[in-house]
Amino acid sequence: MTLKTGETLPDIELPATGDKTVKLSDYRGKALVLYFYPKASTPGCTQEGQDFRDAMDAFTAAGTVILGASRDGIKAQENFKAKQSFPFDLLSDKEEVLCKAFDVIKLKKMYGKESLGVERSTFLIDADGVLRKEWRGVKVKGHVEEVLAAAQALGAS
């Protein structure tokens, strides 16, 4: 099952930073930015998280919550969050339940070797839990500004 724009999120439950378990339905009533990144504490993922962190006040003003997700274990997510002072939770999706629901596991090539990995992707979900916008194969530079504009537009509608 792959979620498509206009569809309601499945109610997936995952371990999150801060010794929590979260369900996607916990965020109903607010818009949600769910961003997937390949690996905690790597340069591109760090920059992307910092960009979301630095825009947190603007997202909050737009009534939008941010969650990051990767296949990293909860310990790696905790370390990443603490080291970068992220004001939002990171989800550990070791079993790829969330990744598969959003179809972000892709065949990637690095140094001539192929492997399955998380394609950097972001999803904007409205207050009713409906997927409204998606960005796939994201390039980090300028991405958060684009997501913020969409979140602000969603909040204004």
Tab-separated table of C-alpha atoms in Angstrom:
chain	number	residue	atom	x	y	z
A	1	MET	CA	0.000	0.000	0.000
A	2	THR	CA	1.435	3.340	-1.045
A	3	LEU	CA	-0.145	6.531	0.182
A	4	LYS	CA	-1.203	8.965	-2.523
A	5	THR	CA	-2.043	12.674	-2.395
A	6	GLY	CA	-5.610	13.139	-1.148
A	7	GLU	CA	-5.582	9.942	0.916
A	8	THR	CA	-5.757	9.698	4.710
A	9	LEU	CA	-2.641	8.549	6.557
A	10	PRO	CA	-2.571	5.032	7.938
A	11	ASP	CA	-2.300	5.084	11.729
A	12	ILE	CA	1.244	3.797	12.079
A	13	GLU	CA	2.893	3.689	15.518
A	14	LEU	CA	6.673	4.057	15.929
A	15	PRO	CA	9.279	4.686	18.601
A	16	ALA	CA	10.324	8.346	18.767
A	17	THR	CA	12.985	10.356	20.518
A	18	GLY	CA	12.277	11.373	24.100
A	19	ASP	CA	11.422	7.790	25.074
A	20	LYS	CA	8.045	8.062	23.342
A	21	THR	CA	5.927	5.977	21.038
A	22	VAL	CA	3.904	8.067	18.612
A	23	LYS	CA	0.984	7.336	16.328
A	24	LEU	CA	0.383	9.445	13.248
A	25	SER	CA	-3.159	10.066	14.522
A	26	ASP	CA	-1.643	11.855	17.550
A	27	TYR	CA	-1.080	14.838	15.239
A	28	ARG	CA	-4.663	15.297	14.034
A	29	GLY	CA	-5.803	18.870	14.494
A	30	LYS	CA	-2.505	20.280	13.234
A	31	ALA	CA	-0.737	20.151	9.912
A	32	LEU	CA	2.233	17.775	9.887
A	33	VAL	CA	5.478	17.821	7.948
A	34	LEU	CA	6.927	14.325	7.820
A	35	TYR	CA	10.389	14.251	6.318
A	36	PHE	CA	12.398	11.128	5.533
A	37	TYR	CA	16.191	11.201	5.417
A	38	PRO	CA	18.690	8.471	4.551
A	39	LYS	CA	20.924	8.392	7.655
A	40	ALA	CA	21.261	10.284	10.920
A	41	SER	CA	24.366	12.452	11.401
A	42	THR	CA	25.437	12.454	7.738
A	43	PRO	CA	26.133	15.847	6.081
A	44	GLY	CA	23.004	16.205	3.907
A	45	CYS	CA	20.691	14.882	6.609
A	46	THR	CA	22.275	17.150	9.211
A	47	GLN	CA	21.854	20.212	6.979
A	48	GLU	CA	18.238	19.349	6.216
A	49	GLY	CA	17.443	18.874	9.925
A	50	GLN	CA	19.183	22.154	10.786
A	51	ASP	CA	17.145	23.951	8.125
A	52	PHE	CA	13.898	22.576	9.604
A	53	ARG	CA	15.164	23.457	13.104
A	54	ASP	CA	15.986	27.012	12.073
A	55	ALA	CA	12.520	27.491	10.542
A	56	MET	CA	10.694	25.935	13.503
A	57	ASP	CA	9.112	29.190	14.711
A	58	ALA	CA	7.651	29.864	11.257
A	59	PHE	CA	6.264	26.301	11.051
A	60	THR	CA	4.763	26.651	14.541
A	61	ALA	CA	3.170	29.961	13.534
A	62	ALA	CA	1.649	28.123	10.540
A	63	GLY	CA	0.169	25.517	12.923
A	64	THR	CA	2.484	22.824	11.619
A	65	VAL	CA	4.336	20.092	13.515
A	66	ILE	CA	7.579	18.575	12.151
A	67	LEU	CA	8.678	14.935	12.424
A	68	GLY	CA	11.810	13.418	10.915
A	69	ALA	CA	12.080	9.708	10.099
A	70	SER	CA	14.764	7.271	8.997
A	71	ARG	CA	15.684	3.609	9.372
A	72	ASP	CA	18.190	4.461	12.123
A	73	GLY	CA	17.723	2.935	15.573
A	74	ILE	CA	16.341	5.029	18.394
A	75	LYS	CA	19.789	5.506	20.006
A	76	ALA	CA	21.185	7.003	16.767
A	77	GLN	CA	18.082	9.231	16.501
A	78	GLU	CA	18.469	10.401	20.125
A	79	ASN	CA	22.146	11.256	19.563
A	80	PHE	CA	21.359	13.078	16.289
A	81	LYS	CA	18.548	15.097	17.874
A	82	ALA	CA	20.634	16.028	20.939
A	83	LYS	CA	23.767	16.957	18.986
A	84	GLN	CA	21.814	19.196	16.558
A	85	SER	CA	19.338	20.578	19.153
A	86	PHE	CA	16.361	19.604	17.024
A	87	PRO	CA	13.141	20.918	18.636
A	88	PHE	CA	11.103	18.152	16.975
A	89	ASP	CA	10.981	14.381	17.365
A	90	LEU	CA	12.719	11.848	15.149
A	91	LEU	CA	11.109	8.488	14.417
A	92	SER	CA	12.946	5.174	14.245
A	93	ASP	CA	11.573	3.056	11.388
A	94	LYS	CA	13.921	0.056	11.494
A	95	GLU	CA	11.167	-2.245	10.199
A	96	GLU	CA	10.459	0.189	7.303
A	97	VAL	CA	6.711	0.249	8.049
A	98	LEU	CA	6.429	4.012	7.588
A	99	CYS	CA	8.982	4.049	4.762
A	100	LYS	CA	6.962	1.462	2.838
A	101	ALA	CA	3.645	3.267	3.441
A	102	PHE	CA	5.157	6.379	1.837
A	103	ASP	CA	7.164	4.409	-0.761
A	104	VAL	CA	10.516	6.044	0.052
A	105	ILE	CA	12.712	2.917	-0.118
A	106	LYS	CA	14.467	3.120	-3.480
A	107	LEU	CA	17.355	1.462	-5.270
A	108	LYS	CA	20.348	3.779	-4.910
A	109	LYS	CA	23.796	3.736	-6.472
A	110	MET	CA	26.891	4.793	-4.595
A	111	TYR	CA	30.415	4.185	-5.807
A	112	GLY	CA	29.053	1.772	-8.396
A	113	LYS	CA	27.265	-0.367	-5.813
A	114	GLU	CA	23.503	-0.692	-5.684
A	115	SER	CA	21.595	-0.866	-2.427
A	116	LEU	CA	18.136	-0.114	-1.099
A	117	GLY	CA	17.935	3.085	0.891
A	118	VAL	CA	15.679	5.928	1.908
A	119	GLU	CA	15.068	8.495	-0.817
A	120	ARG	CA	15.082	11.967	0.770
A	121	SER	CA	11.375	12.884	0.713
A	122	THR	CA	8.979	15.213	2.520
A	123	PHE	CA	5.211	15.018	2.951
A	124	LEU	CA	2.738	17.675	4.059
A	125	ILE	CA	-0.334	16.329	5.827
A	126	ASP	CA	-3.329	18.496	6.729
A	127	ALA	CA	-5.074	18.715	10.128
A	128	ASP	CA	-7.494	15.947	9.095
A	129	GLY	CA	-4.637	13.521	8.411
A	130	VAL	CA	-4.885	13.801	4.622
A	131	LEU	CA	-1.724	13.867	2.479
A	132	ARG	CA	-1.736	17.210	0.638
A	133	LYS	CA	1.716	17.574	-0.925
A	134	GLU	CA	4.825	15.484	-1.488
A	135	TRP	CA	8.397	16.176	-2.473
A	136	ARG	CA	10.519	13.237	-3.635
A	137	GLY	CA	14.199	13.015	-4.487
A	138	VAL	CA	14.702	16.206	-2.496
A	139	LYS	CA	17.748	18.427	-2.861
A	140	VAL	CA	18.432	20.017	0.543
A	141	LYS	CA	19.214	23.578	-0.564
A	142	GLY	CA	16.054	25.713	-0.525
A	143	HIS	CA	13.823	22.739	0.291
A	144	VAL	CA	12.642	23.833	3.746
A	145	GLU	CA	11.584	27.248	2.403
A	146	GLU	CA	9.431	25.505	-0.214
A	147	VAL	CA	7.834	23.240	2.411
A	148	LEU	CA	7.223	26.222	4.711
A	149	ALA	CA	5.469	28.153	1.929
A	150	ALA	CA	3.213	25.146	1.300
A	151	ALA	CA	2.483	24.784	5.040
A	152	GLN	CA	1.620	28.475	5.273
A	153	ALA	CA	-0.651	28.205	2.227
A	154	LEU	CA	-2.333	25.147	3.753
A	155	GLY	CA	-2.887	27.024	7.022
A	156	ALA	CA	-4.368	29.999	5.167
A	157	SER	CA	-6.862	27.900	3.189
